[in-house]
Short mmCIF file of N, CA, C and O and ligand atoms in Angstrom, two decimals:
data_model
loop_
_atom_site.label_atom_id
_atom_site.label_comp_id
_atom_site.label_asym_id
_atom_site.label_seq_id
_atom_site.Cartn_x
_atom_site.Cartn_y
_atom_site.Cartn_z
N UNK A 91 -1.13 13.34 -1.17
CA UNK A 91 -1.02 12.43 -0.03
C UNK A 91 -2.19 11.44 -0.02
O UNK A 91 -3.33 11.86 -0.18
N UNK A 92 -1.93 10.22 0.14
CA UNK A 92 -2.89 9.07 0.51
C UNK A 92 -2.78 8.38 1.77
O UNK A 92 -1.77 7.70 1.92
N UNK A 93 -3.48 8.41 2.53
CA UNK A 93 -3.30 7.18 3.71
C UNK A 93 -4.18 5.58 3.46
O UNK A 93 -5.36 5.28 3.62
N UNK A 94 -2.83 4.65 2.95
CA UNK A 94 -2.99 3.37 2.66
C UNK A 94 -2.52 2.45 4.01
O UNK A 94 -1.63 2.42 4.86
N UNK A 95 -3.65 1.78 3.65
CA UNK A 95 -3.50 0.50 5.51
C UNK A 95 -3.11 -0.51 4.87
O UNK A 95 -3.88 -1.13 4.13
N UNK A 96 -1.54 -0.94 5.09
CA UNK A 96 -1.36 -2.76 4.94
C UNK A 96 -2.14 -2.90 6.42
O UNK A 96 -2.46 -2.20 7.38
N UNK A 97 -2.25 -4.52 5.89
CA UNK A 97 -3.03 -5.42 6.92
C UNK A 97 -2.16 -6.54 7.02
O UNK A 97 -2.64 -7.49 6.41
N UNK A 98 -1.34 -6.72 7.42
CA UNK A 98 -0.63 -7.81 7.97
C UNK A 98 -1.39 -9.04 7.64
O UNK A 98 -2.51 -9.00 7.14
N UNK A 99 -0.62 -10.35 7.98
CA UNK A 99 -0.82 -11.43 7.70
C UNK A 99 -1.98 -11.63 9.04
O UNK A 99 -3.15 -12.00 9.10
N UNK A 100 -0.81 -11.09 10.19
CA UNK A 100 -1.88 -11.63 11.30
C UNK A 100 -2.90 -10.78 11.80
O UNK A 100 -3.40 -10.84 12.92
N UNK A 101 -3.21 -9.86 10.74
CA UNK A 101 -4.19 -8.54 10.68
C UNK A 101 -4.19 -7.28 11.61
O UNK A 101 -5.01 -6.39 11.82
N UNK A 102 -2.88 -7.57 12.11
CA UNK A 102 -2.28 -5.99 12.73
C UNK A 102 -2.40 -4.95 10.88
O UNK A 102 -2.28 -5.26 9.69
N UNK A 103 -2.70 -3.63 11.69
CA UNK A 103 -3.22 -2.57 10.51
C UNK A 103 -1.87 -1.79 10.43
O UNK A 103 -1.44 -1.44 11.53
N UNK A 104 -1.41 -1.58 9.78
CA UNK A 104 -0.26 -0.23 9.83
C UNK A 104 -0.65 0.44 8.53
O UNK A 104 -1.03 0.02 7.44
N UNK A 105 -0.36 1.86 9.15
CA UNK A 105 -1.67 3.14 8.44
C UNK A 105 -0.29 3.99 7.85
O UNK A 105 0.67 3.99 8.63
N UNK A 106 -0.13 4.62 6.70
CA UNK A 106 0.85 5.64 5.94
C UNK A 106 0.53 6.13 5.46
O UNK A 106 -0.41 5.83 4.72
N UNK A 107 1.37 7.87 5.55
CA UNK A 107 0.46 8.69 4.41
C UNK A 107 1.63 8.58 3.51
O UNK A 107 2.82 8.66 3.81
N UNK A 108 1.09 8.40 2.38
CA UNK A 108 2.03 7.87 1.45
C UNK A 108 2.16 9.14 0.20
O UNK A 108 1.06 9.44 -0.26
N UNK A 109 3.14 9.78 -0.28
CA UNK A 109 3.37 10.79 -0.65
C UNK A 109 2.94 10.64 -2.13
O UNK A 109 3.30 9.59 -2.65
N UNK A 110 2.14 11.62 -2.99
CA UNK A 110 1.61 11.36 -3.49
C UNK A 110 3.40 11.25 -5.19
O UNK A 110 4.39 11.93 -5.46
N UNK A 111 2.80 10.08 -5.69
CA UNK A 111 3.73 9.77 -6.95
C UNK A 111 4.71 8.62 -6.48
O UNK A 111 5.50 7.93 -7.13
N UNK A 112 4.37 8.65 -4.92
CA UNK A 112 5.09 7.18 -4.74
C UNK A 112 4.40 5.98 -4.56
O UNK A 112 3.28 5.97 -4.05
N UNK A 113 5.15 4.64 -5.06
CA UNK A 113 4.47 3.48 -4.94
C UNK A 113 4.07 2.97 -3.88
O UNK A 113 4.78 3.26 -2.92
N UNK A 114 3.13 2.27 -3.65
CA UNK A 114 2.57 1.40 -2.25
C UNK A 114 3.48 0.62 -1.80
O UNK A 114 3.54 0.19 -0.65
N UNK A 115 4.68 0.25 -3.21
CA UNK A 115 5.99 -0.26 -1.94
C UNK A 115 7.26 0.24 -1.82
O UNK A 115 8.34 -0.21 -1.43
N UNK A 116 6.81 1.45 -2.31
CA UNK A 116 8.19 2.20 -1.71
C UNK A 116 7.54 2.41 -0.38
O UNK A 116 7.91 1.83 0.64
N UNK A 117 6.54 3.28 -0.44
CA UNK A 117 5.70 3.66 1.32
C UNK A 117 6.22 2.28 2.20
O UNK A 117 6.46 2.38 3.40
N UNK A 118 6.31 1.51 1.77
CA UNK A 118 6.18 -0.07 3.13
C UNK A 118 7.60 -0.37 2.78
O UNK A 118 8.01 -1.31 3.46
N UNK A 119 8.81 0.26 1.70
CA UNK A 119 10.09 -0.23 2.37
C UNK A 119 10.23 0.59 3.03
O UNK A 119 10.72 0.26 4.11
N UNK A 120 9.92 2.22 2.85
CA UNK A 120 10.39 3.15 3.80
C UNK A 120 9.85 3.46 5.17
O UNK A 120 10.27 4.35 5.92
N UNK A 121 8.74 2.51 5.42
CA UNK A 121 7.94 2.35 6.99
C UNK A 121 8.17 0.89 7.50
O UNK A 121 7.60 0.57 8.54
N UNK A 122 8.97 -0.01 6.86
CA UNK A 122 9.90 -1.08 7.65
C UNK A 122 8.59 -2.40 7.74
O UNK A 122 8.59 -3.32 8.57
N UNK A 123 7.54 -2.17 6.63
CA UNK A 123 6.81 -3.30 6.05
C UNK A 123 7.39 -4.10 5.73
O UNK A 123 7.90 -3.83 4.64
N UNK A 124 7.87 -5.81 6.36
CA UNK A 124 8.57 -6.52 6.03
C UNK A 124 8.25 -6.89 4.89
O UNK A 124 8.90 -6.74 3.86
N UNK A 125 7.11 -7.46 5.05
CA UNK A 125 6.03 -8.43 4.01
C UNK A 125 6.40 -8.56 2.88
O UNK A 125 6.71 -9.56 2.23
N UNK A 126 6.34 -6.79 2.46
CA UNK A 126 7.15 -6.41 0.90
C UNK A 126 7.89 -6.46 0.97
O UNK A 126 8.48 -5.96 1.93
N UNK A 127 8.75 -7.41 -0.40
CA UNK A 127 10.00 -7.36 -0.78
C UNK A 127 11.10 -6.67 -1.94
O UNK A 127 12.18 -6.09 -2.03
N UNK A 128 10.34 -7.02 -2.47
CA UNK A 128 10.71 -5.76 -3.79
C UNK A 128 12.29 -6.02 -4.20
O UNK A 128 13.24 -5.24 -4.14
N UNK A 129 12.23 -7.69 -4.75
CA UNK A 129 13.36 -7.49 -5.03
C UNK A 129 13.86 -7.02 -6.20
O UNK A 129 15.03 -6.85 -6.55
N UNK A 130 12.98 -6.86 -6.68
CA UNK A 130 13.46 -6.50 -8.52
C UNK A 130 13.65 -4.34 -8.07
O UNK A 130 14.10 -3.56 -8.91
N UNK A 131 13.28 -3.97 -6.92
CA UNK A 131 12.91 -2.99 -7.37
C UNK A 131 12.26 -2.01 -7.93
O UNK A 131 12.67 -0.86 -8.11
N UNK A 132 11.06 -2.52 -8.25
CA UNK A 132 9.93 -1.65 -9.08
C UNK A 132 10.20 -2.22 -10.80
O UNK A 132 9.45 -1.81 -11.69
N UNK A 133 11.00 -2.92 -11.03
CA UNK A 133 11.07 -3.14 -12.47
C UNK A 133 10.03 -4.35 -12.96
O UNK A 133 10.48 -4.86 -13.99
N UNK A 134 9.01 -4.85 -12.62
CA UNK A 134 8.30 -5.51 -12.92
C UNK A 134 9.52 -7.29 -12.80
O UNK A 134 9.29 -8.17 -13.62
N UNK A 135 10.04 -7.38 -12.31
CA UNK A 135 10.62 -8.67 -12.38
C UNK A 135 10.42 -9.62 -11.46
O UNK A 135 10.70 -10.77 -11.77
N UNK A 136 9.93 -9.36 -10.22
CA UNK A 136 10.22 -10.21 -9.48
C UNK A 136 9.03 -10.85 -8.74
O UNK A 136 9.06 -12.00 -8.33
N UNK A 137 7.89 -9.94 -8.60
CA UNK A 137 6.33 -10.17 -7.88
C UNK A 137 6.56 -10.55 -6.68
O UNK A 137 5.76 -11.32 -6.14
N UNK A 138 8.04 -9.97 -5.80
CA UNK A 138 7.96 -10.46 -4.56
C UNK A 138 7.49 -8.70 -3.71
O UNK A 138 7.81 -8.31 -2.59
N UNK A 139 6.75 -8.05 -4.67
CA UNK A 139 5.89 -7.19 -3.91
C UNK A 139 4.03 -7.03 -4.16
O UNK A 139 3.32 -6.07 -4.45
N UNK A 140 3.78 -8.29 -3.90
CA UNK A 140 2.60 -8.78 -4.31
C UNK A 140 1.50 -8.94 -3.12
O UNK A 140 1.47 -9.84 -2.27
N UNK A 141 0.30 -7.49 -3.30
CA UNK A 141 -0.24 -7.67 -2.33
C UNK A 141 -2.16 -7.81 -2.80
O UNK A 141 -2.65 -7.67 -3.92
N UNK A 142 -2.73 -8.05 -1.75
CA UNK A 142 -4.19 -8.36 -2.10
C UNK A 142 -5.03 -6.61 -1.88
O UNK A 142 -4.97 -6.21 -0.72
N UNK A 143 -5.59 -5.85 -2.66
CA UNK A 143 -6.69 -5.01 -3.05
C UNK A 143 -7.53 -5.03 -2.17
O UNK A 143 -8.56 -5.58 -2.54
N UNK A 144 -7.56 -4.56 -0.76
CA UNK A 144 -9.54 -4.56 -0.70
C UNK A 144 -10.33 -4.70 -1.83
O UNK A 144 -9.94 -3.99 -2.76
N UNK A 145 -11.42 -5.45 -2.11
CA UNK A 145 -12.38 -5.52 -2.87
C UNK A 145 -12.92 -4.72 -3.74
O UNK A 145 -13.13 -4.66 -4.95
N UNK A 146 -13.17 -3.82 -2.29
CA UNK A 146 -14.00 -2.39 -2.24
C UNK A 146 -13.44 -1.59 -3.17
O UNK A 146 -14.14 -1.04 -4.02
N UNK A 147 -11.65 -1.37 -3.12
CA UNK A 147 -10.83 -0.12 -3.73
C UNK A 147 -10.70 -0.89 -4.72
O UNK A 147 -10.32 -0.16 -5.62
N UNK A 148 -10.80 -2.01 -5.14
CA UNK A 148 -10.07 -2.31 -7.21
C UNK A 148 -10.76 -1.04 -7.60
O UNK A 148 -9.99 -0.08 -7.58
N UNK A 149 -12.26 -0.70 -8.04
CA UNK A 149 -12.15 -0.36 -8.79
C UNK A 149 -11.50 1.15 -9.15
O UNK A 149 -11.58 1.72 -10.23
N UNK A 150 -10.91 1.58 -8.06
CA UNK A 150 -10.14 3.13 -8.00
C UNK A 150 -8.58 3.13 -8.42
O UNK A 150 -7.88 4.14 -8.47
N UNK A 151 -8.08 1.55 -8.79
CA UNK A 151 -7.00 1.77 -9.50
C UNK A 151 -7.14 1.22 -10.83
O UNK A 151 -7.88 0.39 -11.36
N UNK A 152 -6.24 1.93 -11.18
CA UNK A 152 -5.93 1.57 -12.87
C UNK A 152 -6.08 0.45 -13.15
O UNK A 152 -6.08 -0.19 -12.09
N UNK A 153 -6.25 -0.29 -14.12
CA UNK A 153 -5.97 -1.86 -14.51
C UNK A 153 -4.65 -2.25 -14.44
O UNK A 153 -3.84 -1.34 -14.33
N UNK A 154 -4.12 -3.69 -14.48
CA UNK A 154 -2.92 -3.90 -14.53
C UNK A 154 -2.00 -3.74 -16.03
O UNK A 154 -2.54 -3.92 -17.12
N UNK A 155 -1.35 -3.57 -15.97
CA UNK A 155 -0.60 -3.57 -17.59
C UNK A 155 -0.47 -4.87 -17.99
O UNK A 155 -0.37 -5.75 -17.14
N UNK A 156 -0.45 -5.13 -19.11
CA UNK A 156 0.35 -6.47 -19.48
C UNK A 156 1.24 -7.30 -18.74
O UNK A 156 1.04 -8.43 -18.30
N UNK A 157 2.64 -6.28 -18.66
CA UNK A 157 3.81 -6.78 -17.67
C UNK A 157 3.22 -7.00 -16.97
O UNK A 157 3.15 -8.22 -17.16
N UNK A 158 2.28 -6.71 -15.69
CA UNK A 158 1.62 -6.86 -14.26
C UNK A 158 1.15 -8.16 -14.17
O UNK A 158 1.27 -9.00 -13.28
N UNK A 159 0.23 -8.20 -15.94
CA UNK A 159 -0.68 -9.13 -15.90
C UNK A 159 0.16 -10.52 -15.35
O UNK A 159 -0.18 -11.29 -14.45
N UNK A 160 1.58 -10.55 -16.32
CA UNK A 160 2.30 -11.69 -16.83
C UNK A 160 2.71 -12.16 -15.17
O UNK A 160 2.46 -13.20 -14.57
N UNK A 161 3.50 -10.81 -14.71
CA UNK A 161 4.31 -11.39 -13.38
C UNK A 161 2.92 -11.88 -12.10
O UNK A 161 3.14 -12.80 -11.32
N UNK A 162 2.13 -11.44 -12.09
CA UNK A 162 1.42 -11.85 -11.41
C UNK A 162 1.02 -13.50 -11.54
O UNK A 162 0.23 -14.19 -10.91
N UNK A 163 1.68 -13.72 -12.33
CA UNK A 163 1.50 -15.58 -12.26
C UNK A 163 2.63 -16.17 -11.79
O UNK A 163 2.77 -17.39 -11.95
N UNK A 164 3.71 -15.32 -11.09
CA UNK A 164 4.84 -15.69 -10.54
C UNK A 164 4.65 -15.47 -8.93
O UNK A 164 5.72 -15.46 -8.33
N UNK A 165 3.57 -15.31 -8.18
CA UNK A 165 3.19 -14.95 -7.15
C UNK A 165 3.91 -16.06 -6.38
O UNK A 165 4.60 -16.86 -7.01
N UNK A 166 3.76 -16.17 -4.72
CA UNK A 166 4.04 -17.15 -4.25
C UNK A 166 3.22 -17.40 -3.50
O UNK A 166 3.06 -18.55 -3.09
N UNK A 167 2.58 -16.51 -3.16
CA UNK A 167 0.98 -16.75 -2.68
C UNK A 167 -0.05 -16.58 -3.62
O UNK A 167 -0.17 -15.69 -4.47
N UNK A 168 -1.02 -17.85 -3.27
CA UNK A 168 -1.67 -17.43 -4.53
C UNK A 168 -2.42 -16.50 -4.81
O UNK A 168 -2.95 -15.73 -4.01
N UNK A 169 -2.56 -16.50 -6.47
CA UNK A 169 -2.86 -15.12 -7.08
C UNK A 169 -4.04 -15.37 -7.35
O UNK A 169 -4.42 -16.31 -8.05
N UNK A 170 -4.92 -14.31 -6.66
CA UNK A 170 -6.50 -13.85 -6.48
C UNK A 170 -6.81 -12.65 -7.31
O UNK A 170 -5.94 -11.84 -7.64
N UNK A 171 -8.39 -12.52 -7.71
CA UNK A 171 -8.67 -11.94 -8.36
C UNK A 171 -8.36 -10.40 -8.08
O UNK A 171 -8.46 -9.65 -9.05
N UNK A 172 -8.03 -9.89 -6.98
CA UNK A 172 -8.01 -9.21 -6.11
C UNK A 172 -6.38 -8.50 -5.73
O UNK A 172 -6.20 -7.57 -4.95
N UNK A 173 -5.42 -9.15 -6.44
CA UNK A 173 -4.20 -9.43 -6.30
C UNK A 173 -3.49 -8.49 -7.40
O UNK A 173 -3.85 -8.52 -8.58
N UNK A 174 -2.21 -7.46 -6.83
CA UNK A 174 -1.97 -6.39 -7.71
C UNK A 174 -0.01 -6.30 -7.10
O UNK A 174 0.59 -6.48 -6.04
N UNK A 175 0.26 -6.01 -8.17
CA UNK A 175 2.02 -6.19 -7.21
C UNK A 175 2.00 -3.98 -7.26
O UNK A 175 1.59 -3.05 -7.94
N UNK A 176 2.66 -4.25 -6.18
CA UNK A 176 2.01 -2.86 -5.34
C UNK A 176 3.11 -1.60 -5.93
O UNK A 176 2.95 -0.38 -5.89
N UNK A 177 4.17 -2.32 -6.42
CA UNK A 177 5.59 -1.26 -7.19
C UNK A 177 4.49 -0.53 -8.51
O UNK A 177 4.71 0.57 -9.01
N UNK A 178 3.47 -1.33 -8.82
CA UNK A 178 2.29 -0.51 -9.95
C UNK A 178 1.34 0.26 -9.13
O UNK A 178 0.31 0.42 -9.79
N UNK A 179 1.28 0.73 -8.14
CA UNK A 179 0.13 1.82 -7.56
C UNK A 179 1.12 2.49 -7.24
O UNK A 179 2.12 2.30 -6.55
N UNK A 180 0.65 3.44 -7.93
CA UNK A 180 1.29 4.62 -7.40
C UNK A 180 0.21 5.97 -6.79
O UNK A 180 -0.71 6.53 -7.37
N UNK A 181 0.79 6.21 -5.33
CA UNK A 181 -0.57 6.91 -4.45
C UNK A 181 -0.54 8.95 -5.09
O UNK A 181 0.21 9.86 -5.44
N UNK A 182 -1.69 8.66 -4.91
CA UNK A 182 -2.49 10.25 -5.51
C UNK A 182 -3.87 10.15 -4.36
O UNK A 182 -4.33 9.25 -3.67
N UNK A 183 -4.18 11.49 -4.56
CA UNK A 183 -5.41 11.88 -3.73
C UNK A 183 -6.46 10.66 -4.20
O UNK A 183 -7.44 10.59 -3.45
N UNK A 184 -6.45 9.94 -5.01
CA UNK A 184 -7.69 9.54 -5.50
C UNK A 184 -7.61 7.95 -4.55
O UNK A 184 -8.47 7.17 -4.14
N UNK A 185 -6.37 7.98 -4.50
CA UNK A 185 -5.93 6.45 -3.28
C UNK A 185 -6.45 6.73 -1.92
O UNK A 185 -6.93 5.80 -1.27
N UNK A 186 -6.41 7.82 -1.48
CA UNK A 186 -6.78 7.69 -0.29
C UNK A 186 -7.86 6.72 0.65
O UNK A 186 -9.01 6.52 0.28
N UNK A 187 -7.37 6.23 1.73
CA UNK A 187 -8.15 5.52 2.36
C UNK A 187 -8.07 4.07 1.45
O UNK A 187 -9.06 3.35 1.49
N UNK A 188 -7.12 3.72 0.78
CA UNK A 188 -6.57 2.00 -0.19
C UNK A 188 -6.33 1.24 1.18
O UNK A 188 -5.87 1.76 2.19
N UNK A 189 -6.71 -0.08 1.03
CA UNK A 189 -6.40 -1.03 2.22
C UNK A 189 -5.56 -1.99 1.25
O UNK A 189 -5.77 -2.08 0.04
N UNK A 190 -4.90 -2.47 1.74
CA UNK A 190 -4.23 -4.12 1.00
C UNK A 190 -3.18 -4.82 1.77
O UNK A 190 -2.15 -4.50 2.35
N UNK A 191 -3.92 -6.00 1.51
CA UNK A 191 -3.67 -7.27 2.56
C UNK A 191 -2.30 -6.94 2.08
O UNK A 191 -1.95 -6.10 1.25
N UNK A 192 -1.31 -8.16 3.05
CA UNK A 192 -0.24 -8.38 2.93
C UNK A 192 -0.30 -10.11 2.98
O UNK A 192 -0.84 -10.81 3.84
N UNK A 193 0.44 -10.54 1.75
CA UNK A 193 0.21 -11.83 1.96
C UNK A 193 1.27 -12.55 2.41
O UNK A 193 2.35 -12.04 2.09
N UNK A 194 1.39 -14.05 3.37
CA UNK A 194 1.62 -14.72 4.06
C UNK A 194 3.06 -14.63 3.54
O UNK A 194 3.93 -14.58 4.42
N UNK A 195 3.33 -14.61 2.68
CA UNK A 195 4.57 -15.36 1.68
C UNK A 195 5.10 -14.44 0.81
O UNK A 195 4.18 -13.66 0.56
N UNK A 196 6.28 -14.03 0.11
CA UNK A 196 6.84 -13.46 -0.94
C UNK A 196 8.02 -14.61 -1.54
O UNK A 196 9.00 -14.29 -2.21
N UNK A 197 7.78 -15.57 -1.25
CA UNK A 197 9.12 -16.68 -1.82
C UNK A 197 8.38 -17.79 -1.88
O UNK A 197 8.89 -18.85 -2.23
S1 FES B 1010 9.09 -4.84 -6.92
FE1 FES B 1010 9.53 -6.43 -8.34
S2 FES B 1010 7.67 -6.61 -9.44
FE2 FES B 1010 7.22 -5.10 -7.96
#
């Protein structure tokens, strides 16, 4: 189990314990997180589940893969150093306490 905080656009917090082996956007389709869209589904296609890293937590996730690297230039908000499409985190004890923005836009 991890408890990860989206932060809304207009910085309302919504807090989930997110089961551990699932993605940061499955947790926010199944807690009614608009923000994320996820249209591809988790298949790396679409980057309309593209959210911003607290600072603080990059360095507790993995790096991005290649694929990650690529779609992340398909963002629609722009893509910050800081910026991770969230269908690639997948929560474990070691996530706990992950914050990540939600950005303005997915289209
Ligand atoms: S859900 Fe499509 S790339 Fe993440």
């Amino acid at each position: 189990m991890a408890k990860v905080t989206y932060v809304r656009p207009d910085g309302e917090q919504v807090i989930v314990e997110v089961t551990e082996g699932t993605s940061v956007m499955q947790a926010a389709l199944a807690n009614d997180i608009s923000e994320i869209v996820a249209e591809c589904g988790g298949t790396l296609a679409c980057a309309t589940c593209h959210v911003y890293v607290d600072p603080d937590d990059l360095g507790r996730l993995s790096t991005p893969s290649t694929d990650e690297e690529e779609m992340l230039d398909y963002t629609a908000s722009p893509r910050q150093p800081n910026s991770r499409l969230s269908c690639q985190i997948t929560a474990g004890p070691e996530l706990d306490g992950l914050v990540v923005r939600l950005p303005p836009t997915q289209y």
